[in-house]
Short mmCIF file of C-alpha atoms and ligand atoms in Angstrom, two decimals:
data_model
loop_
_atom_site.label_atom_id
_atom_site.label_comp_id
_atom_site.label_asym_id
_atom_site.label_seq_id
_atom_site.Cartn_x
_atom_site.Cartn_y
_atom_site.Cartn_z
CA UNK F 453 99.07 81.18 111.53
CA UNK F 454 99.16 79.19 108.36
CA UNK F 455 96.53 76.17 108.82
CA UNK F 456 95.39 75.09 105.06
CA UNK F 457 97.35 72.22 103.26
CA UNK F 458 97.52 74.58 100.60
CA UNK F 459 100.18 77.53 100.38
CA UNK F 460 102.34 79.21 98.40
CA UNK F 461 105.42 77.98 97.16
CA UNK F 462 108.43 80.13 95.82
CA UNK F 463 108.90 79.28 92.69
CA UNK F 464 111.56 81.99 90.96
CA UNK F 465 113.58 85.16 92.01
CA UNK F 466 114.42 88.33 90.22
CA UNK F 467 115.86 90.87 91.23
CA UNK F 468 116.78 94.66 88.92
CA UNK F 469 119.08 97.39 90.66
CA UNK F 470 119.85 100.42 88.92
CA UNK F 471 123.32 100.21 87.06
CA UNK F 472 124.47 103.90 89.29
CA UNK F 473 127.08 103.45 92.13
CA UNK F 474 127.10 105.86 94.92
CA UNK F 475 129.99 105.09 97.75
CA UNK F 476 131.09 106.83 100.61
CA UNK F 477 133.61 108.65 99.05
CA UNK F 478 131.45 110.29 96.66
CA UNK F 479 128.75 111.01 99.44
CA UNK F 480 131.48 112.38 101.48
CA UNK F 481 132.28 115.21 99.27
CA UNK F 482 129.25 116.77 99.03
CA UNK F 483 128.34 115.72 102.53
CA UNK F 484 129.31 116.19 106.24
CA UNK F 485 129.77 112.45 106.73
CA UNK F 486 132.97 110.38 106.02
CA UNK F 487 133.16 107.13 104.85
CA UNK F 488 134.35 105.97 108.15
CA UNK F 489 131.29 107.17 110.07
CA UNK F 490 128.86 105.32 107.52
CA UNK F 491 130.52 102.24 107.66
CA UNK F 492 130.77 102.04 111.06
CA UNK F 493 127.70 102.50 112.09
CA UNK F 494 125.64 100.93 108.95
CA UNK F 495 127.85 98.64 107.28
CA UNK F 496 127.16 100.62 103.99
CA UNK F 497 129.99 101.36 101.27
CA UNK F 498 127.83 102.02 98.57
CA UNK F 499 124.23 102.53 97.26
CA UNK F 500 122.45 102.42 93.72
CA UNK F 501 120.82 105.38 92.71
CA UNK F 502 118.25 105.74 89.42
CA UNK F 503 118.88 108.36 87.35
CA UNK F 504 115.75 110.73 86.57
CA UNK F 505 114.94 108.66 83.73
CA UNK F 506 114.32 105.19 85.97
CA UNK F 507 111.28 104.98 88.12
CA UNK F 508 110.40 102.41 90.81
CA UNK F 509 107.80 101.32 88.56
CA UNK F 510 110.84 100.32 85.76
CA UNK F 511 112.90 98.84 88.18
CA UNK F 512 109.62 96.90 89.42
CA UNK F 513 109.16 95.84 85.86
CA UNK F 514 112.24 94.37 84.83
CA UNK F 515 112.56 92.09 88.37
CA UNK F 516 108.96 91.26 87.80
CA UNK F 517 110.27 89.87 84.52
CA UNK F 518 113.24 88.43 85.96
CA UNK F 519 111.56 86.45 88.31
CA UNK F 520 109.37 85.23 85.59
CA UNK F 521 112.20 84.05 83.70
CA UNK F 522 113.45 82.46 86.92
CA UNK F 523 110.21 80.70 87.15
CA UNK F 524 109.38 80.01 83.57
CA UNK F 525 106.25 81.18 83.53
CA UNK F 526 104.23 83.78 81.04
CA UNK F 527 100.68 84.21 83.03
CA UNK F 528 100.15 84.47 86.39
CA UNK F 529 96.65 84.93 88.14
CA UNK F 530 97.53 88.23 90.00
CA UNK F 531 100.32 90.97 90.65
CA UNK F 532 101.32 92.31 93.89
CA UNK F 533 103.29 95.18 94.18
CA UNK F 534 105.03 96.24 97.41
CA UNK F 535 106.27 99.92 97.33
CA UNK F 536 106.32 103.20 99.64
CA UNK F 537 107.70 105.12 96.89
CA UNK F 538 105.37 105.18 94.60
CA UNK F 539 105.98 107.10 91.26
CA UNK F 540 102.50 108.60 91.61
CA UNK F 541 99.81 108.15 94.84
CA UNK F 542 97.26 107.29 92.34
CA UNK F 543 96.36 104.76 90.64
CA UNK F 544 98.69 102.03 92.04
CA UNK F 545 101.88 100.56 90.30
CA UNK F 546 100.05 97.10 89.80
CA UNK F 547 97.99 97.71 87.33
CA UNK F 548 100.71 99.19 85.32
CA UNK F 549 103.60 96.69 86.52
CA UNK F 550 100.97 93.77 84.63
CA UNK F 551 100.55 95.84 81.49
CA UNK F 552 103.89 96.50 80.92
CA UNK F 553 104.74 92.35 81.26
CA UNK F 554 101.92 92.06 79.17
CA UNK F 555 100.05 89.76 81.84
CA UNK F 556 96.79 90.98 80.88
CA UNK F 557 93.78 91.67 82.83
CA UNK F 558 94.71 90.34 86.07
CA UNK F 559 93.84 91.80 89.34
CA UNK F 560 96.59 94.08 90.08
CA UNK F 561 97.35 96.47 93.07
CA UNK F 562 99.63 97.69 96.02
CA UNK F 563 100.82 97.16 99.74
CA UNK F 564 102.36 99.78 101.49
CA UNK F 565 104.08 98.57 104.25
CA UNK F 566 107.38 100.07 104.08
CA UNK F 567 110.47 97.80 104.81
CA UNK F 568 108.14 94.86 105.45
CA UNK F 569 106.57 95.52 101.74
CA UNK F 570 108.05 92.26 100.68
CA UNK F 571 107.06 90.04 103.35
CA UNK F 572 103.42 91.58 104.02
CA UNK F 573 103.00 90.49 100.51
CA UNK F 574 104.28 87.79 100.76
CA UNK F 575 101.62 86.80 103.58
CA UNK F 576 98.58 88.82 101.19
CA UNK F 577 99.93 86.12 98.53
CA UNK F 578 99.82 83.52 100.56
CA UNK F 579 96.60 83.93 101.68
CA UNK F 580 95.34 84.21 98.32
CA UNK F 581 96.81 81.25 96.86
CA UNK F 582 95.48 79.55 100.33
CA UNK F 583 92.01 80.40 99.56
CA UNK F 584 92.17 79.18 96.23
CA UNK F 585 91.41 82.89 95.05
CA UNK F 586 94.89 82.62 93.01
CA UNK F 587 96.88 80.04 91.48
CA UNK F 588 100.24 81.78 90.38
CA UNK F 589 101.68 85.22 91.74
CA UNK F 590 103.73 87.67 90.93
CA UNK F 591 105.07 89.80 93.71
CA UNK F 592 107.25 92.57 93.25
CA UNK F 593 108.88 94.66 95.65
CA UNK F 594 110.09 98.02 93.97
CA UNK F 595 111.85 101.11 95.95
CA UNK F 596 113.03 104.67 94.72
CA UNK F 597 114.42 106.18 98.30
CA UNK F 598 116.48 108.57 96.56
CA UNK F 599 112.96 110.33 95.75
CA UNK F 600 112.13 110.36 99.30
CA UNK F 601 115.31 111.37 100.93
CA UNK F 602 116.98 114.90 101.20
CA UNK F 603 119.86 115.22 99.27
CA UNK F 604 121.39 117.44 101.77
CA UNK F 605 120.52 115.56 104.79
CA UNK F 606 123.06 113.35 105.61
CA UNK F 607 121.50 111.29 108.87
CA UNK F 608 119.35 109.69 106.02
CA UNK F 609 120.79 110.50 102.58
CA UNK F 610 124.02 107.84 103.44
CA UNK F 611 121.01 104.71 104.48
CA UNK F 612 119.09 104.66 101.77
CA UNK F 613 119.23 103.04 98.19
CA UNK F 614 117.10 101.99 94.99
CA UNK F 615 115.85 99.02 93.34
CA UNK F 616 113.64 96.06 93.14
CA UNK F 617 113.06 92.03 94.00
CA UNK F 618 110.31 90.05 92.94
CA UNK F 619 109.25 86.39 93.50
CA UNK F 620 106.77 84.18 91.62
CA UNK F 621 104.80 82.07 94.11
CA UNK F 622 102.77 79.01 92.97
CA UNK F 623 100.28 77.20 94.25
CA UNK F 624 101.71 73.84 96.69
CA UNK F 625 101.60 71.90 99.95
CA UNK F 626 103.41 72.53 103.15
CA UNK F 627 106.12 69.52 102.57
CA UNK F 628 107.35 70.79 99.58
CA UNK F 629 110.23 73.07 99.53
CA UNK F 630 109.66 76.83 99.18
CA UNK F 631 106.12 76.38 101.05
CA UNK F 632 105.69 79.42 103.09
CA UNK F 633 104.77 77.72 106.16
CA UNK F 634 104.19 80.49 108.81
CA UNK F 635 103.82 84.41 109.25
CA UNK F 636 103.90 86.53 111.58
CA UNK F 637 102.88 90.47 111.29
CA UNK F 638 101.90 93.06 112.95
CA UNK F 639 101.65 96.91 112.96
CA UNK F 640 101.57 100.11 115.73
CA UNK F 641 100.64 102.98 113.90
CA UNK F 642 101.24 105.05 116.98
CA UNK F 643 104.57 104.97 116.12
CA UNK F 644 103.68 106.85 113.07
CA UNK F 645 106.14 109.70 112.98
CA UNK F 646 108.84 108.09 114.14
CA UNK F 647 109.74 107.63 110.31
CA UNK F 648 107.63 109.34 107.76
CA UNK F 649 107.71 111.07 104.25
CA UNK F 650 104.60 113.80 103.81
CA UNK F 651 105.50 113.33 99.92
CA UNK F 652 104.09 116.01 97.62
CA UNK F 653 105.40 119.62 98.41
CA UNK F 654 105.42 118.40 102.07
CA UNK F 655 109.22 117.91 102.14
CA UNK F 656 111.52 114.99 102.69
CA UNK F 657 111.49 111.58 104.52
CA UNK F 658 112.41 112.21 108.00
CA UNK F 659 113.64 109.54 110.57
CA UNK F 660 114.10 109.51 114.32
CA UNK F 661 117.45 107.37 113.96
CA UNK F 662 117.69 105.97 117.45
CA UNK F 663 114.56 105.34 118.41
CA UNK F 664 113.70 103.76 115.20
CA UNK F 665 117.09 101.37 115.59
CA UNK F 666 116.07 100.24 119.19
CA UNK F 667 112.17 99.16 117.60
CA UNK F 668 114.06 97.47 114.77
CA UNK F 669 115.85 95.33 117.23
CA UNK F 670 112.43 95.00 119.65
CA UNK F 671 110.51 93.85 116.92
CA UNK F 672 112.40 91.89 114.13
CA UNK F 673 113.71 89.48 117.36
CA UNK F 674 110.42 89.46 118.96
CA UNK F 675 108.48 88.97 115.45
CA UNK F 676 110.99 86.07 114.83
CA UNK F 677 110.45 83.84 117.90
CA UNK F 678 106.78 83.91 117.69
CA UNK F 679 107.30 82.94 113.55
CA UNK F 680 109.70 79.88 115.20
CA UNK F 681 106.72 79.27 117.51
CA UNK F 682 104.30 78.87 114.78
CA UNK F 683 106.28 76.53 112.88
CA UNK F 684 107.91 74.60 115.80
CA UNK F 685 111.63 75.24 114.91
CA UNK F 686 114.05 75.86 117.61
CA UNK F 687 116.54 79.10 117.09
CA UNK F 688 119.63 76.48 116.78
CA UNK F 689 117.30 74.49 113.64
CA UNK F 690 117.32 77.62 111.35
CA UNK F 691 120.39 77.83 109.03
CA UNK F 692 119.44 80.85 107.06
CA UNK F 693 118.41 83.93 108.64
CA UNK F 694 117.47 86.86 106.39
CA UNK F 695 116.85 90.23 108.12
CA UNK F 696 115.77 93.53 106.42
CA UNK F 697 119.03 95.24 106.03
CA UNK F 698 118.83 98.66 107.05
CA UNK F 699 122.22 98.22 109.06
CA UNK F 700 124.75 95.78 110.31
CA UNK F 701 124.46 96.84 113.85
CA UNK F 702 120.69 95.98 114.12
CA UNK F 703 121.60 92.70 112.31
CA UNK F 704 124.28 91.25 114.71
CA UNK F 705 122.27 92.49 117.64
CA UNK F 706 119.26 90.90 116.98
CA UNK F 707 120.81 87.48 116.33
CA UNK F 708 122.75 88.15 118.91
CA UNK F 709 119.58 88.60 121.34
CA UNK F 710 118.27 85.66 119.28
CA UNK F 711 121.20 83.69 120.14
CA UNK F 712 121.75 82.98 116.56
CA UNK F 713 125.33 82.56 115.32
CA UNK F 714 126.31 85.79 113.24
CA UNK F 715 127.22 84.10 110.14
CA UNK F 716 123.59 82.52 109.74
CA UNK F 717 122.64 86.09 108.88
CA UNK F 718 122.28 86.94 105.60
CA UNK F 719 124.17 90.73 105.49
CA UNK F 720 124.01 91.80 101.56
CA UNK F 721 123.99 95.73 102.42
CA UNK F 722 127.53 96.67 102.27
CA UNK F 723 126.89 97.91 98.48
CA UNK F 724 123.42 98.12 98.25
CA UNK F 725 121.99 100.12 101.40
CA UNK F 726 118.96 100.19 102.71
CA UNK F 727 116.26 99.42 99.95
CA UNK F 728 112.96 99.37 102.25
CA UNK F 729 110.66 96.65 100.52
CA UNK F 730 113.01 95.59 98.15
CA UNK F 731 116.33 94.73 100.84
CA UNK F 732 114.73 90.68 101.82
CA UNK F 733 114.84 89.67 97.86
CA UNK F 734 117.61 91.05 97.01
CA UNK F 735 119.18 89.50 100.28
CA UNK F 736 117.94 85.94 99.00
CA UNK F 737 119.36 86.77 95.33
CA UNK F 738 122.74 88.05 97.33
CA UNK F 739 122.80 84.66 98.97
CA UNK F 740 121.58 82.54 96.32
CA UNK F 741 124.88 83.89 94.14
CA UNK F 742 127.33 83.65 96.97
CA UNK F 743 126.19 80.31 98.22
CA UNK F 744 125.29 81.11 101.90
CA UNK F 745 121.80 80.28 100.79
CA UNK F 746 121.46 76.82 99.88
CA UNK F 747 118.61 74.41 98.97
CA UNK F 748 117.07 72.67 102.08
CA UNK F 749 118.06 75.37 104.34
CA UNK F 750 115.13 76.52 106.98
CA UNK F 751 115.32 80.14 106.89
CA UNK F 752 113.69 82.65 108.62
CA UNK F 753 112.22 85.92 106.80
CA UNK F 754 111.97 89.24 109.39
CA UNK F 755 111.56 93.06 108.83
CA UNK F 756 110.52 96.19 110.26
CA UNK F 757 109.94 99.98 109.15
CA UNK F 758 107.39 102.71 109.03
CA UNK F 759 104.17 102.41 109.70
CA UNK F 760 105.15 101.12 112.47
CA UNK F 761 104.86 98.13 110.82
CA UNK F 762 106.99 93.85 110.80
CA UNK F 763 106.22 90.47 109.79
CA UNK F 764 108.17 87.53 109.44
CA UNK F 765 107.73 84.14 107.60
CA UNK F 766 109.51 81.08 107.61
CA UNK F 767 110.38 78.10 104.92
CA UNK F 768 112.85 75.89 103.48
CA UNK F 769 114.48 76.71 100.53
CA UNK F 770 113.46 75.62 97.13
CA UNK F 771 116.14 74.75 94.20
CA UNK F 772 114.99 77.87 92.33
CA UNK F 773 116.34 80.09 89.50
CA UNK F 774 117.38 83.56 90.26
CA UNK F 775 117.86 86.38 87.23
CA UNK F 776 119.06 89.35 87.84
CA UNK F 777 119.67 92.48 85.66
CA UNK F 778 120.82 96.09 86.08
CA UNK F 779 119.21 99.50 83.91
O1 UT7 Y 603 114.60 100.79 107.12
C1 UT7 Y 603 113.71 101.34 108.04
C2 UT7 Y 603 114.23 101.17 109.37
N1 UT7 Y 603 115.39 102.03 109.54
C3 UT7 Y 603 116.30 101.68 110.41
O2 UT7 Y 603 116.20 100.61 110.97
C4 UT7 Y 603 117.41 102.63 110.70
C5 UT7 Y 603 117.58 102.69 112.20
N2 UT7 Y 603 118.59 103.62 112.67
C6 UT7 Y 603 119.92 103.50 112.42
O3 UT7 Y 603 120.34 102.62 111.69
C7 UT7 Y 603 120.86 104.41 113.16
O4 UT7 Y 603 120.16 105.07 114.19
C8 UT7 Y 603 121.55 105.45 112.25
C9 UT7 Y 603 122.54 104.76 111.33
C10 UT7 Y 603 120.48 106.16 111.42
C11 UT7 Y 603 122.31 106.46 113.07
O5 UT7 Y 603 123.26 105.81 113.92
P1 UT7 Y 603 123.33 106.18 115.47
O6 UT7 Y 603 124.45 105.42 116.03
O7 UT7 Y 603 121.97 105.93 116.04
O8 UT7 Y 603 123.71 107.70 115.44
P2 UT7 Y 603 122.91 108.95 116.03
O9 UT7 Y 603 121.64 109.16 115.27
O10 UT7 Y 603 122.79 108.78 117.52
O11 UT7 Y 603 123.89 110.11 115.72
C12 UT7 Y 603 125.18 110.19 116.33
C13 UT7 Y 603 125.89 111.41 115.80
C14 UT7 Y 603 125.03 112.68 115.82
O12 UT7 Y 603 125.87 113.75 116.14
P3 UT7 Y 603 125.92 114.33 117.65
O13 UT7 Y 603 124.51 114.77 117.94
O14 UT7 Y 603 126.35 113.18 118.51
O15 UT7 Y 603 126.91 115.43 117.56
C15 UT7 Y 603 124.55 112.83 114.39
O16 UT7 Y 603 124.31 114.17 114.05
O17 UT7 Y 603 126.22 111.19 114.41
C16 UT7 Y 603 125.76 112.31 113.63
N3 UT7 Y 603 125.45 111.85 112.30
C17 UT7 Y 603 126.38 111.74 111.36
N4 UT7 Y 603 127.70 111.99 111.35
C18 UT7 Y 603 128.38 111.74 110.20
C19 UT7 Y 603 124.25 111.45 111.80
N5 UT7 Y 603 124.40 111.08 110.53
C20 UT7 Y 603 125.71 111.25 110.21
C21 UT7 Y 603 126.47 111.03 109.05
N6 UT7 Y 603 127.79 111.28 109.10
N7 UT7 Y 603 125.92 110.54 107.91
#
């Protein structure tokens, strides 16, 4: 629960996907899959994929700067960098994400919290600028599945997709628009395997589809009523709804078990995939440009992956800038 005056504010978007185009048809040629199958039971057409010579921590970079733009800002007082696909365990992207914008000696590090990267640092962010610990933020959620994912495994290989949202935050009060005014998040590590990636020469990412679908559902409506809780709203008072978009089913049933009209749901995945961390902002940058997402809307923020690990947030959307850019 968010109790200070003082939160964070969103104050620019950015957003960088990788300029490569993978659709069904392509996938389906090398693949046992079809393009019917994927759409069907994703909603996916197409994914971006990052040549050898892009890493999450370039596509992390150029949104970062993006968002800066968006924001018109030079300095910030910290970087946050959600990832789980890290170019290298150690050290973290951060520190590497602020050199390269030439921010300077600011504390820089990492959350690893999977799909729910973006909105667990959101909430880290938050808290910092609540605490008065950090004025302006830069938070950048940066993703590089095609690393992670077997090329030849097709129950996985069709979800996934790179590339990279970021979001300044600011320091502000609760009535202005863009405050982040609640969170919710949570984690259930026994639920561990049901998706992991051992990394290294430990093989590929590995998912147990179904039961990881039915926790989606569980968790992103069940994370989202207790974020409506915190901040008062009835279901029928939010316009926006952004969920992580790992697939169109798990959307329309949890606003369905929400009660939510479908079309308050942002659904951006059709040409993107599944990006993990990276899948809310480029959602809000998706409905910033096609105008479901408009200033004054209350919107509610929800997403689940691995770990097992959700959050939500809620706010009410700022007049902000967004950039975008491809590489
Ligand atoms: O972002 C992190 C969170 N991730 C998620 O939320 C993803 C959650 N899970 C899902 O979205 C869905 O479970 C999937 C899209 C991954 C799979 O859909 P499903 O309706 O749960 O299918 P299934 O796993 O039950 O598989 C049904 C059939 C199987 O064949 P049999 O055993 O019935 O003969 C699979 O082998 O579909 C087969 N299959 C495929 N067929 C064609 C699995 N992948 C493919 C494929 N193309 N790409």
């Amino acid at each position: 629960m968010i109790t200070s005056d003082q939160t964070a504010v969103l104050a620019g978007l950015g957003t960088c996907l990788p300029v490569g185009e993978e659709d069904n048809a392509a996938l389906s040629e090398r693949l046992d899959t079809s393009d019917s199958w994927i759409r069907e039971r994703t909603g996916i057409a197409a994914r971006r994929i990052a040549g050898p010579d892009v890493s999450m921590r370039d596509l992390a970079v150029a949104a970062g700067e993006n968002a800066l733009k968006a924001a018109g800002l030079a300095e910030v007082d910290a970087v946050v960098v959600a990832t789980s696909t890290p170019d290298r365990p150690l050290p973290a992207a951060g520190p590497q994400v602020a050199s390269s914008l030439g921010l300077g000696s600011v504390p820089a590090f990492d959350v690893s919290a999977a799909c729910s990267g973006f909105i667990y640092a959101l909430a880290v962010s938050a808290g910092l600028i609540g605490t008065g610990l950090a004025g302006d933020i830069l938070m950048v959620a940066s993703e590089k599945y095609s690393r992670a994912v077997d090329p030849a495994d097709r129950a996985t290989r069709v979800l996934f997709g790179d590339g990279a949202g970021a979001a300044v935050l600011r320091s502000g009060r609760r009535d202005e628009r863009g405050a982040v005014l609640a969170v919710d998040w949570g984690s259930d590590g026994t639920g561990r395997d049901l998706i992991h990636w051992p990394g290294g020469q430990g093989g590929y990412l590995s998912m147990a589809g179904k039961r990881v679908y039915l926790k989606a559902i569980e968790h992103m409506t069940s994370s989202t009523l207790r974020v409506l809780d915190q901040c008062g709203w009835a279901i029928s008072e939010v316009d926006t709804f952004v969920p992580h978009q790992a697939n169109m089913r798990i959307i329309r049933a949890v606003a369905q078990q929400l009660s939510l009209p479908e079309d308050r749901a942002v659904c951006a995945l059709e040409r993107t995939g599944n990006t993990a961390g990276a899948s809310i902002p480029l959602a809000l940058a998706h409905g910033q440009a096609n105008g479901t997402i408009r200033a004054g809307d209350r919107m509610v923020l929800t997403a689940f992956g691995a770990g097992l690990a959700w959050a939500s947030a809620a706010l009410v959307w700022p007049e902000i800038n967004t950039v975008e850019s491809e590489l």
